Short mmCIF file of C-alpha atoms and ligand atoms in Angstrom, two decimals:
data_model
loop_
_atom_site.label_atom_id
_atom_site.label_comp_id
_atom_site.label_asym_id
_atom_site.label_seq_id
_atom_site.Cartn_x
_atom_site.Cartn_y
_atom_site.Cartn_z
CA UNK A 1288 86.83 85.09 129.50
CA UNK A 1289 89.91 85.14 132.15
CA UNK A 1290 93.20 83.84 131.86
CA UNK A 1291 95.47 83.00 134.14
CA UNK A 1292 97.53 85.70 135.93
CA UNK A 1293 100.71 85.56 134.98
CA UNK A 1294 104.22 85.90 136.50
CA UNK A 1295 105.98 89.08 134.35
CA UNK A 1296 109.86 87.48 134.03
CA UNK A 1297 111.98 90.34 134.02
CA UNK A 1298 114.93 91.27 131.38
CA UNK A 1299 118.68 92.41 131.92
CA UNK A 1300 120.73 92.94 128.63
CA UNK A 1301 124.63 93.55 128.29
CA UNK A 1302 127.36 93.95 126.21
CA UNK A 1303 130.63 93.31 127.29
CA UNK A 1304 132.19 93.53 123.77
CA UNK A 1305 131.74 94.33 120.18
CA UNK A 1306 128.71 92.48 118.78
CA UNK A 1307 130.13 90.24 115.80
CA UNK A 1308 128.69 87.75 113.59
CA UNK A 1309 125.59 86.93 110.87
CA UNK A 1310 122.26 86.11 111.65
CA UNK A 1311 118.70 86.07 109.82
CA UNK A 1312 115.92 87.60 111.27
CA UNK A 1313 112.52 85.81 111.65
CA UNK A 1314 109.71 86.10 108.68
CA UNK A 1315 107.71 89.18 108.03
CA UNK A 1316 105.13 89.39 110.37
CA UNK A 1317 102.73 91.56 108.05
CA UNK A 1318 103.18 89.20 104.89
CA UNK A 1319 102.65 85.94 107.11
CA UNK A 1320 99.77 87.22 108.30
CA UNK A 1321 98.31 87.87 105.03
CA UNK A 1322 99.99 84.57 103.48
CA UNK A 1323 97.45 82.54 105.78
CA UNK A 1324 94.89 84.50 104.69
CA UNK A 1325 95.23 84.53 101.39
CA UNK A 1326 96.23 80.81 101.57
CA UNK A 1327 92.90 80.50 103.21
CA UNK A 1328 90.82 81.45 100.50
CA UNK A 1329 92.51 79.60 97.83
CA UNK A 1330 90.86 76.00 96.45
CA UNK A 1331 93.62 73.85 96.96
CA UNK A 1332 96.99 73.43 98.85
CA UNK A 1333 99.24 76.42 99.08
CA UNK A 1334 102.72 75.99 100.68
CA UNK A 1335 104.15 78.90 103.01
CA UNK A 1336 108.11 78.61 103.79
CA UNK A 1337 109.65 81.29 106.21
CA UNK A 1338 106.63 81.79 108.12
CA UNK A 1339 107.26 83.74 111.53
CA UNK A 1340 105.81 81.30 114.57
CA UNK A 1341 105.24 84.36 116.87
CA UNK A 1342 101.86 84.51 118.55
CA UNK A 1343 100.56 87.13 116.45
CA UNK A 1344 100.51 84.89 113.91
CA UNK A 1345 99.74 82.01 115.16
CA UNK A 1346 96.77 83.60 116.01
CA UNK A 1347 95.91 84.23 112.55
CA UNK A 1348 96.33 80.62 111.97
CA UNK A 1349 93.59 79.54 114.68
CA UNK A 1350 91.48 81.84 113.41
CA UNK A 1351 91.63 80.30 110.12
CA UNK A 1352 91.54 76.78 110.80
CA UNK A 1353 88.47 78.18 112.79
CA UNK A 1354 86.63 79.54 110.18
CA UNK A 1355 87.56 75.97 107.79
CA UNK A 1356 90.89 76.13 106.58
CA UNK A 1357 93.24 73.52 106.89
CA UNK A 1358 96.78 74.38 108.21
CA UNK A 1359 99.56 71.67 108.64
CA UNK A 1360 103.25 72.79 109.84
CA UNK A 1361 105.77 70.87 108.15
CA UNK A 1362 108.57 71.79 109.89
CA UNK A 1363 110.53 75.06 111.06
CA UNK A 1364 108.57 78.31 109.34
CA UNK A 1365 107.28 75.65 106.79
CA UNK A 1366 103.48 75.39 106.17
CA UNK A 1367 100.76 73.65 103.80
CA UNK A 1368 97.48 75.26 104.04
CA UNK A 1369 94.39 73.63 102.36
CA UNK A 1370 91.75 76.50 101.66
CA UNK A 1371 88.18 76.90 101.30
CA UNK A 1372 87.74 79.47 98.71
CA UNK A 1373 86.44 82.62 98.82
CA UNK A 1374 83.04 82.83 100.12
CA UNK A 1375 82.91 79.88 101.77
CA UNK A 1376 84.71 80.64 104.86
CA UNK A 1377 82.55 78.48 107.68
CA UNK A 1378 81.16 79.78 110.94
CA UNK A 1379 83.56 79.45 113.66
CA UNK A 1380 82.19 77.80 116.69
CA UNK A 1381 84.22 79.76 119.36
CA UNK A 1382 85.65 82.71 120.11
CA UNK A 1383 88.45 84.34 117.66
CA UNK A 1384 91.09 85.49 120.32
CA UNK A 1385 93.25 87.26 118.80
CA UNK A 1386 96.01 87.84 121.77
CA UNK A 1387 98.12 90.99 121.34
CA UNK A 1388 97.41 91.58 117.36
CA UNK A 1389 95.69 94.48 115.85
CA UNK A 1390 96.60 92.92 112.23
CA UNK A 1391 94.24 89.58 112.66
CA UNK A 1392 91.77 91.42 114.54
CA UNK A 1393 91.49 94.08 111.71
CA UNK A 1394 92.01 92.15 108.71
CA UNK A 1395 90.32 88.78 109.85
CA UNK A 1396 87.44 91.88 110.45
CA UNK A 1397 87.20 92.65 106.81
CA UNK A 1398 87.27 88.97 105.48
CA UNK A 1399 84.56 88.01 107.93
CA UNK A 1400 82.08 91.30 107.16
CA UNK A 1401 81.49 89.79 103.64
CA UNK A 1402 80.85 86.18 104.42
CA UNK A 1403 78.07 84.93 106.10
CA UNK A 1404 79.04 84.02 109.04
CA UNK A 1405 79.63 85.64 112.89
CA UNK A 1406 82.34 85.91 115.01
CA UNK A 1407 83.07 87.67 118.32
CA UNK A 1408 86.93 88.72 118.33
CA UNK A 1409 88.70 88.95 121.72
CA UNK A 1410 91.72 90.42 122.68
CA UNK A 1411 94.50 90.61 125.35
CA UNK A 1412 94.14 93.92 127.85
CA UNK A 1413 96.65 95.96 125.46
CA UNK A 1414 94.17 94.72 121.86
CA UNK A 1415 91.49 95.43 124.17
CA UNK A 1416 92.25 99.47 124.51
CA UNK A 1417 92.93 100.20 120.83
CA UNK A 1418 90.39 101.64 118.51
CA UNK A 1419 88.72 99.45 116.15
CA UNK A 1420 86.24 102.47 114.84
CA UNK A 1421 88.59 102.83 111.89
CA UNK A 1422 87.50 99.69 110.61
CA UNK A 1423 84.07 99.36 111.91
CA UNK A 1424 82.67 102.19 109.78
CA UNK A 1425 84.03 101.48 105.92
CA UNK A 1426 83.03 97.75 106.92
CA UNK A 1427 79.34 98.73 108.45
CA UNK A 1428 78.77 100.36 105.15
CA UNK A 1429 79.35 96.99 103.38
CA UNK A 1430 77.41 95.39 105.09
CA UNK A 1431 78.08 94.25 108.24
CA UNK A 1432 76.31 94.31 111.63
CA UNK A 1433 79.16 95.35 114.21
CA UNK A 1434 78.33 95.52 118.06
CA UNK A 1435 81.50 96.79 120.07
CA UNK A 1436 82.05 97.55 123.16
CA UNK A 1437 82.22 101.07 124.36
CA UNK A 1438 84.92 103.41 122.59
CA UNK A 1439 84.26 100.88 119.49
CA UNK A 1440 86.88 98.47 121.31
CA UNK A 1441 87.22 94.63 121.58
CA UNK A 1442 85.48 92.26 122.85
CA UNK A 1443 82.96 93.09 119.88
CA UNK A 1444 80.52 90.47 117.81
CA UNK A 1445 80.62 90.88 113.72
CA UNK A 1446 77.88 89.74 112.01
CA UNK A 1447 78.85 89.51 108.18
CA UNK A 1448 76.78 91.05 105.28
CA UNK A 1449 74.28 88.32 103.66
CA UNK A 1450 74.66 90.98 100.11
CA UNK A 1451 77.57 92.83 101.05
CA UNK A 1452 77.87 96.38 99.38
CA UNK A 1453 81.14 97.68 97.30
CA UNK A 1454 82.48 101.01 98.66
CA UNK A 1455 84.25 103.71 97.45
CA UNK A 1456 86.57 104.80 100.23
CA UNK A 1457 89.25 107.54 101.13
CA UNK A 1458 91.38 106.84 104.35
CA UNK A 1459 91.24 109.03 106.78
CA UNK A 1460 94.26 107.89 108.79
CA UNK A 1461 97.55 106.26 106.83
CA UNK A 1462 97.03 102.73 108.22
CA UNK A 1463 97.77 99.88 105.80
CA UNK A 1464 95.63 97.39 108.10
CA UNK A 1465 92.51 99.24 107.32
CA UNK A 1466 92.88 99.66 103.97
CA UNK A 1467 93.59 95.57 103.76
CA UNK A 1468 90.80 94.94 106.00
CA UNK A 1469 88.48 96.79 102.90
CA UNK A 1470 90.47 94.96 100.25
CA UNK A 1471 89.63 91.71 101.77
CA UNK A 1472 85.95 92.49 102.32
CA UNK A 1473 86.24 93.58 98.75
CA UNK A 1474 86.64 89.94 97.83
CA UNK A 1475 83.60 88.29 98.13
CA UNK A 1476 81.70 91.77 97.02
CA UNK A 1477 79.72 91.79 93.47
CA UNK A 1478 81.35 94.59 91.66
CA UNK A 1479 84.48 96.98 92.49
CA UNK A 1480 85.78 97.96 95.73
CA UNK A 1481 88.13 101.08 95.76
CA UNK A 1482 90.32 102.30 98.66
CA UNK A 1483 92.51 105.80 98.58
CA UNK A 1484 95.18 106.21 100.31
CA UNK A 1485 96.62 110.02 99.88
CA UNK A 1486 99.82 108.50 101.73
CA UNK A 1487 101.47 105.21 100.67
CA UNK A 1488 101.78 102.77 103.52
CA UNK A 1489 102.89 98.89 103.54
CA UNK A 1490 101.78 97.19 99.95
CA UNK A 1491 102.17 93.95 100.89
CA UNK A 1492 98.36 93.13 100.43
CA UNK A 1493 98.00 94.45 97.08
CA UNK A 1494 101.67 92.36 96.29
CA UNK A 1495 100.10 89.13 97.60
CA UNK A 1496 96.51 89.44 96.40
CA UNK A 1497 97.33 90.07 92.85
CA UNK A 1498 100.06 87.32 93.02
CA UNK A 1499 97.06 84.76 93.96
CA UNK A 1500 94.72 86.30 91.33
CA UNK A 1501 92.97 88.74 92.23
CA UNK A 1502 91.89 91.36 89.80
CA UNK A 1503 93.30 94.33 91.06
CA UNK A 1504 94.62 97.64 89.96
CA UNK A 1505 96.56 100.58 91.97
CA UNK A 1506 97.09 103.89 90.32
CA UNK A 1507 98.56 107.15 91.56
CA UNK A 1508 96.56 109.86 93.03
CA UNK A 1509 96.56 113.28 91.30
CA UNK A 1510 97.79 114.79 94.55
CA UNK A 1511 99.74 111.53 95.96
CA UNK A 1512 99.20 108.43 97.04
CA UNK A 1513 97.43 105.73 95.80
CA UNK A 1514 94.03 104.68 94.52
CA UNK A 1515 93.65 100.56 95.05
CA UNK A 1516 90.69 98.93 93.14
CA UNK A 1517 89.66 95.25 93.53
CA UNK A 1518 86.53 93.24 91.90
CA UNK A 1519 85.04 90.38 93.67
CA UNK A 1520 84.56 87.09 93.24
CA UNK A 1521 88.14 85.76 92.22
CA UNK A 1522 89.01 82.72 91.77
CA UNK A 1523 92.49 82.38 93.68
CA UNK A 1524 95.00 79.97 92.86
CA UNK A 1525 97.51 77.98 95.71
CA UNK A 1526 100.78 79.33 95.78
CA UNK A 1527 104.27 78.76 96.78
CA UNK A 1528 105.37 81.08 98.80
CA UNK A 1529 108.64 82.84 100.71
CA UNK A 1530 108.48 85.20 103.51
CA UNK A 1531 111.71 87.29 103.29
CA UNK A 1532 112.99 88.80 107.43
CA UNK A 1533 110.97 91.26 108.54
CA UNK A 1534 112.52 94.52 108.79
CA UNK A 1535 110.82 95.50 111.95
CA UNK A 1536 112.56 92.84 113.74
CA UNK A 1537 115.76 93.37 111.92
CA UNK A 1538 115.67 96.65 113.28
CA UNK A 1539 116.76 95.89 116.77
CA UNK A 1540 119.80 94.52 115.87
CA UNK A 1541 120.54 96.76 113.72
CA UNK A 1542 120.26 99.72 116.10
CA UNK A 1543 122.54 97.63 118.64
CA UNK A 1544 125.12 97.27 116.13
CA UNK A 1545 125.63 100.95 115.72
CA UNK A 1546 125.51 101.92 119.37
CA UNK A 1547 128.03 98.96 120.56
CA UNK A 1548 131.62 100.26 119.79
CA UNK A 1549 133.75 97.94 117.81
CA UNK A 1550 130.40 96.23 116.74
CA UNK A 1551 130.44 94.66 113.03
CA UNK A 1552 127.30 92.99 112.00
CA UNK A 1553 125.43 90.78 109.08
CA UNK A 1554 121.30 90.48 108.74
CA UNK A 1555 120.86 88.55 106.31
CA UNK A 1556 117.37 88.42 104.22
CA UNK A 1557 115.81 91.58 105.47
CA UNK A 1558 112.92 92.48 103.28
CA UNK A 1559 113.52 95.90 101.93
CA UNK A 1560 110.06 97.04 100.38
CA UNK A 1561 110.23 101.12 99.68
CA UNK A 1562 107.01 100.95 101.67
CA UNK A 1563 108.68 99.69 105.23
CA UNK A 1564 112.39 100.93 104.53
CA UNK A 1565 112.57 104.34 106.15
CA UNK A 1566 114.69 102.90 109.36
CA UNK A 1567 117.25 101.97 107.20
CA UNK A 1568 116.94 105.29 105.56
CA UNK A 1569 116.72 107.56 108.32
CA UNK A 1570 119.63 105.97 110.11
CA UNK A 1571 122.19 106.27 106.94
CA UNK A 1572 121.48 110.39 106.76
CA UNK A 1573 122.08 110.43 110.76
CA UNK A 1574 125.46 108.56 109.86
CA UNK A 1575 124.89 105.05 110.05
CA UNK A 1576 127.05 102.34 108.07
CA UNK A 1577 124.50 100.37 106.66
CA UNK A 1578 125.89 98.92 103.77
CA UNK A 1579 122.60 96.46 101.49
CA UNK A 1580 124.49 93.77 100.05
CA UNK A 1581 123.38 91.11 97.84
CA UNK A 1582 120.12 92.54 96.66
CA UNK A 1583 117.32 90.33 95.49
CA UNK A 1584 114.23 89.36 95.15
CA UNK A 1585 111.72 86.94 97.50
CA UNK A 1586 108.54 86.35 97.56
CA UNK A 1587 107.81 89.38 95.22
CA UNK A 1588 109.17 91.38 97.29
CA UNK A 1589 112.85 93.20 97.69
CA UNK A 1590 115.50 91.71 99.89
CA UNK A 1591 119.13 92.24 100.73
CA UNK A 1592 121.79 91.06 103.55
CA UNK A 1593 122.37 94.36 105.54
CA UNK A 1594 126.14 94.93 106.71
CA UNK A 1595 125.89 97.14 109.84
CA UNK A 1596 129.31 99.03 112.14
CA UNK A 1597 129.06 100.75 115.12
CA UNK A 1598 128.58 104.44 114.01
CA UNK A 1599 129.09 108.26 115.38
CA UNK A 1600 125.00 109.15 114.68
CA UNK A 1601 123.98 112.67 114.56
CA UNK A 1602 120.80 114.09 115.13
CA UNK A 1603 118.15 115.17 112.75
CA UNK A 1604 114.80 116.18 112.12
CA UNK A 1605 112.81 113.10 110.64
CA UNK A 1606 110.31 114.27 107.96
CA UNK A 1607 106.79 113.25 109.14
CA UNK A 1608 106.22 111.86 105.53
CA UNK A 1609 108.55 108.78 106.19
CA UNK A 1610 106.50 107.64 108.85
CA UNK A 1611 103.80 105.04 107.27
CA UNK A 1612 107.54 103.32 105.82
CA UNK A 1613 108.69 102.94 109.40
CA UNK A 1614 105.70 103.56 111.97
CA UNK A 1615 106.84 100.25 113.71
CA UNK A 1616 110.38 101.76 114.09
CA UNK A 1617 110.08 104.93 116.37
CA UNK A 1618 111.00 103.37 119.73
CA UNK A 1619 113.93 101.93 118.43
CA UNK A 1620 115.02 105.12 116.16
CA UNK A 1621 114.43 107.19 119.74
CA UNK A 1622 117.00 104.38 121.37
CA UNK A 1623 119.32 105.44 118.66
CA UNK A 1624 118.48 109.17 118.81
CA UNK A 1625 119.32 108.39 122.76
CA UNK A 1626 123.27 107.91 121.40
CA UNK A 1627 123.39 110.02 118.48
CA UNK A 1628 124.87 114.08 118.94
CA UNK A 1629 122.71 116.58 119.08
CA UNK A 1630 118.70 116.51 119.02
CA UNK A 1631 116.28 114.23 116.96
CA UNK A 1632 113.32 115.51 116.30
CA UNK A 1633 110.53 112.89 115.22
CA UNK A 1634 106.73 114.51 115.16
CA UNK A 1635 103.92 113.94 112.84
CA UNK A 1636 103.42 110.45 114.68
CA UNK A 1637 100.53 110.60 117.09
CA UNK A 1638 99.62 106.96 115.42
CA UNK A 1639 102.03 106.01 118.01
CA UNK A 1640 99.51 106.43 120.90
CA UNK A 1641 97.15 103.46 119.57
CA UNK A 1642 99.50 100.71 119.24
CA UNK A 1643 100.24 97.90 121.50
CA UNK A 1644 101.11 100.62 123.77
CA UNK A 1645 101.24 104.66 123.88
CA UNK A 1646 104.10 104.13 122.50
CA UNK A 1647 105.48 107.88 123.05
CA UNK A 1648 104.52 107.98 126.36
CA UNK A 1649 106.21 104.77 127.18
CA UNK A 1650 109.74 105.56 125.26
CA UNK A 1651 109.29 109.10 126.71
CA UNK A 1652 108.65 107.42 130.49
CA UNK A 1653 111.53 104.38 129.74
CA UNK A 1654 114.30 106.74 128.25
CA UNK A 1655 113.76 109.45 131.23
CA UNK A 1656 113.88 106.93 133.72
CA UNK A 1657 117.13 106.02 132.04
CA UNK A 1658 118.61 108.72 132.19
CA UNK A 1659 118.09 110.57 128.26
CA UNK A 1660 116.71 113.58 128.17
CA UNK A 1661 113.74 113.74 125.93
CA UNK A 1662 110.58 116.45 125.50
CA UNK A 1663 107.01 114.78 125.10
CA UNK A 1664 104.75 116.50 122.29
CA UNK A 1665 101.55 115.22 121.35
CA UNK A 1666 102.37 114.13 117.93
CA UNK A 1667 106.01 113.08 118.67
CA UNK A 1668 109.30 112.94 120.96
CA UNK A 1669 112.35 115.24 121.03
CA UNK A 1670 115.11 113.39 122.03
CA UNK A 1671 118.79 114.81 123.37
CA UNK A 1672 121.41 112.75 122.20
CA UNK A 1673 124.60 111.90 124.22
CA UNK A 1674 127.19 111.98 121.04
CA UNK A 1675 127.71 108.38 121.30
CA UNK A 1676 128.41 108.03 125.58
CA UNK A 1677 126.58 104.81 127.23
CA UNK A 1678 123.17 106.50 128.49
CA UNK A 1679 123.27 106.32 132.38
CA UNK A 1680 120.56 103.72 132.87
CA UNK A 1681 119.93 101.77 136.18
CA UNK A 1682 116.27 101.90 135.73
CA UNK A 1683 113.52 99.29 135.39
CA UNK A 1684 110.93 99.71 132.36
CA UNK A 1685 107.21 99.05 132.04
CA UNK A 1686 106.69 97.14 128.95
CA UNK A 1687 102.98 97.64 128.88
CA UNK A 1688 102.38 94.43 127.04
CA UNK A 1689 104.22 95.98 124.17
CA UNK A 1690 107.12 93.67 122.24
CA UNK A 1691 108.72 96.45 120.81
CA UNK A 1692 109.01 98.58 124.12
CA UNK A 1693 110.50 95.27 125.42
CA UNK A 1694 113.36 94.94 122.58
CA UNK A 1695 113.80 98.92 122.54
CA UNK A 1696 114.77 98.86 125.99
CA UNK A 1697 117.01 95.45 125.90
CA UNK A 1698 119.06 97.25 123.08
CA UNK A 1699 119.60 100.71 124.80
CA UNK A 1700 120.74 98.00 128.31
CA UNK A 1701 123.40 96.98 125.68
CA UNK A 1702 124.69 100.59 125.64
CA UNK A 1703 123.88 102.00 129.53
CA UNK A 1704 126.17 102.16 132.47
CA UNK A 1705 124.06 100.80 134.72
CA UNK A 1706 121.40 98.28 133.80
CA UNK A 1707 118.21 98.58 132.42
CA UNK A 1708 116.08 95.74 133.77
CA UNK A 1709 113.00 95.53 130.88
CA UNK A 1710 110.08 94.35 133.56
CA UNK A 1711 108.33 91.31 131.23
CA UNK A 1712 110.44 89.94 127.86
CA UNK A 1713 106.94 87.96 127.71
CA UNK A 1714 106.05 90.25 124.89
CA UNK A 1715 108.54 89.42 122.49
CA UNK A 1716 107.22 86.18 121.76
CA UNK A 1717 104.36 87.91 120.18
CA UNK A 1718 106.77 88.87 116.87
CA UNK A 1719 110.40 87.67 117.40
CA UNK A 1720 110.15 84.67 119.67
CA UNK A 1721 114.43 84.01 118.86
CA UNK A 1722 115.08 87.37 119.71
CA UNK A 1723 116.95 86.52 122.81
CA UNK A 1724 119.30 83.79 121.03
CA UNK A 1725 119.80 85.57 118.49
CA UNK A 1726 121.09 88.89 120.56
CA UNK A 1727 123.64 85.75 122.16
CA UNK A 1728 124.99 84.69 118.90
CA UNK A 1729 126.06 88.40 118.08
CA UNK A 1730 127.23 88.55 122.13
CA UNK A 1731 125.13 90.00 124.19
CA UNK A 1732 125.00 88.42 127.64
CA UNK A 1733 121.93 87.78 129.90
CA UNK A 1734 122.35 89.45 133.53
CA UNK A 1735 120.89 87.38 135.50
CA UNK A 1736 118.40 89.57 138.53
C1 LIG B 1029 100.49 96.55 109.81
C2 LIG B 1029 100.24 97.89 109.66
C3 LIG B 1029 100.65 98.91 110.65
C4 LIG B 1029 101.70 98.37 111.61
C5 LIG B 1029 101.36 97.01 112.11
C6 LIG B 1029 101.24 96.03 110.96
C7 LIG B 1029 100.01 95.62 108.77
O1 LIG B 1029 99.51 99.28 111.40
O2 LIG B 1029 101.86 99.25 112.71
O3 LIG B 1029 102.36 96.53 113.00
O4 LIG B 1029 100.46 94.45 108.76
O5 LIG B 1029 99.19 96.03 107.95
P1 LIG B 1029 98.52 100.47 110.92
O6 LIG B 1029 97.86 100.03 109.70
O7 LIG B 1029 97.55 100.62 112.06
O8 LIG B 1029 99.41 101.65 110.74
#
């Protein structure tokens, strides 16, 4: 399949004083993902409220409706989806394109490995480089037939089990889209499916699947970690459901809050899960004033407002084990590392290569073009802080097709002497489509080229 070519439309950031004001970040894009899933497989109507609209998800959603669900949207975030039970997803007649997301492509992978049915999954040219092996083995050993292309990479054809095995399985990598994509194949398996996972990441799916009725257990590891058990054939019930602000999106204006002096900032609703938190962590022992207020609960799931000023950071070394709570983080943590006195030293996060982008080689490319200084290892990025000075800038970025390169780089403009011109914001859509106004209501400006 080709698409059109498209016009890349260029990006100029500034700040020409303090950022002030409140605003709420979009909808978690891991729990809407998983709330149209789930939704999905439910008999009956389930209603979704804070839903992010970015294309990631959307994609999810035309995947669904695809395979037989029905999705209305009732308004703004607001959704009613009619599902069709597990084991009866239908055969979709097309191809699943699943844009820029690794999430649908991996989890719609397990869901569709147990049901009898086949689908061909197709990706943009950034899905299209990143490994899909890690899934393709614990769900061939259910059951299904998987033909990929070479490098076990999209476009690939999944043909799902007819009498799909259980497995017992221990992750070999700390990804939390794996392990879901087993826990959803667990679902329509006879019997008990059990994933370990000696390092903790994002528990959203075990939060959600439990909440619609699944019958499943977690329980620590002897040595750490986690072991998650599921038995098949539930029967899961609608649900009302919230998605509290993501904090990966959160996270950019966060970070521009503490770089931009006089800057005094509220983010309100930003889902705080101890399994995605480490940002917010990380950033308060380099010195940030990051003050949670008004703690609660949504969704299942821990929220507060977060009160952010501009900050004197210092560098530090980040402990490789807070990674899996803020793997989506790292380019904007090296933006702040970019501002913050003394060295930051983040390793133990070669995971980074295989997202949307190499995302260390991109931050290491972006912030030397802009003037940081900043040592490339294979597992990580040492960055030289400037002790709070704007970085020099004056450079243009490659994005790569990555939306978190893209915001990285419009926050550090906010904070250079000379602009940084981000080369496509077309990215952003994918996760924080109001990213843009809502950088305008705190007060950053748009250069225009
Ligand atoms: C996600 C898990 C993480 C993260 C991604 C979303 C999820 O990926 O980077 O943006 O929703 O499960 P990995 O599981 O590959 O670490």
């Amino acid at each position: 399949m080709t698409t059109a070519p498209r016009q890349p439309q260029p990006l100029m950031l500034r700040a020409d004083a303090p950022l002030r004001g409140s605003v709420r970040v979009p909808g978690d894009k891991s729990i809407s993902h998983r709330a149209l899933m789930l939704s999905a497989l439910a008999v009956g109507r389930s209603d979704v409220r804070g839903l992010l609209e970015g294309e990631d998800v959307l994609a999810t959603a035309a995947a669904m409706r695809a395979m037989g669900a029905r999705l209305e949207r009732l308004g703004e975030g607001h959704w009613a989806i009619d599902g069709v039970g597990v084991g009866s997803l239908l055969q979709p007649e097309g191809v699943l394109d699943m844009g820029n997301s690794g999430t649908s492509t991996r989890l719609l992978m397990g869901l569709v490995a147990t049901h009898p049915v086949s689908a061909t999954f197709i990706g943009d040219a950034s899905l299209s480089r990143r490994p899909m092996g890690r899934v393709i083995e614990p769900l061939t050993r259910m059951g299904a037939d998987i033909t990929a292309s070479p490098g076990g990479r999209l476009p690939l054809m999944l043909r799902g089990a007819d009498t799909p095995l259980p497995l017992s399985y221990r992750l070999p990598v700390a990804s939390a889209q794996v392990k879901s994509a087993i826990l959803l194949a667990g679902l329509n398996v006879q019997g008990e499916t059990v994933v370990e996972e000696p390092i903790p990441t994002r528990d959203h799916s075990e939060r959600m699947l439990k909440a619609f009725g699944a019958d499943l257990r977690v329980e620590p590891l002897p040595g750490g970690g986690n072991r998650i058990s599921v038995r098949g054939w539930a029967d899961f019930r609608p649900q009302q459901l919230v998605v509290p602000g993501d904090p990966s999106s959160a996270a950019f204006p966060l970070v521009a809050a503490l770089l931009v002096p006089g800057s005094d900032v509220l983010i309100e609703g930003v889902g705080l899960n101890p399994t995605r938190d480490g940002l917010v962590r990380i950033l308060t022992e380099m010195g940030a004033d990051i003050r949670p207020v008004n703690a609660r609960h949504v969704g299942g799931e821990p929220v507060a407002d977060l009160a952010v000023r501009h900050s004197a950071l210092k560098g530090i070394e980040v402990p490789p084990e807070v990674a899996p709570s803020m793997i989506d983080e790292y380019p904007i943590l090296f933006v702040a590392a970019a501002l913050a006195q003394g060295r930051t030293v983040m390793r133990g996060i070669e995971e980074l290569r295989v997202k949307e982008s190499d995302r260390i080689s991109a931050m290491a490319a972006g912030l030397a073009a802009a003037g940081v200084r900043v040592e490339e290892r294979p597992d990580g990025l040492i960055v030289e802080g400037t002790g709070g000075a704007p970085v020099p800038g004056g450079a243009t970025i490659a994005t790569h097709l990555d939306h978190r390169i893209a915001m990285s780089f419009a926050v550090l403009s906010l904070a250079a002497r000379a602009p940084i011109t981000v080369d496509d914001r077309a990215p952003i859509s994918t996760s924080f489509p109001a990213f843009l106004q809502l950088m305008a209501t705190l007060g950053a400006v748009e250069s225009q080229g």
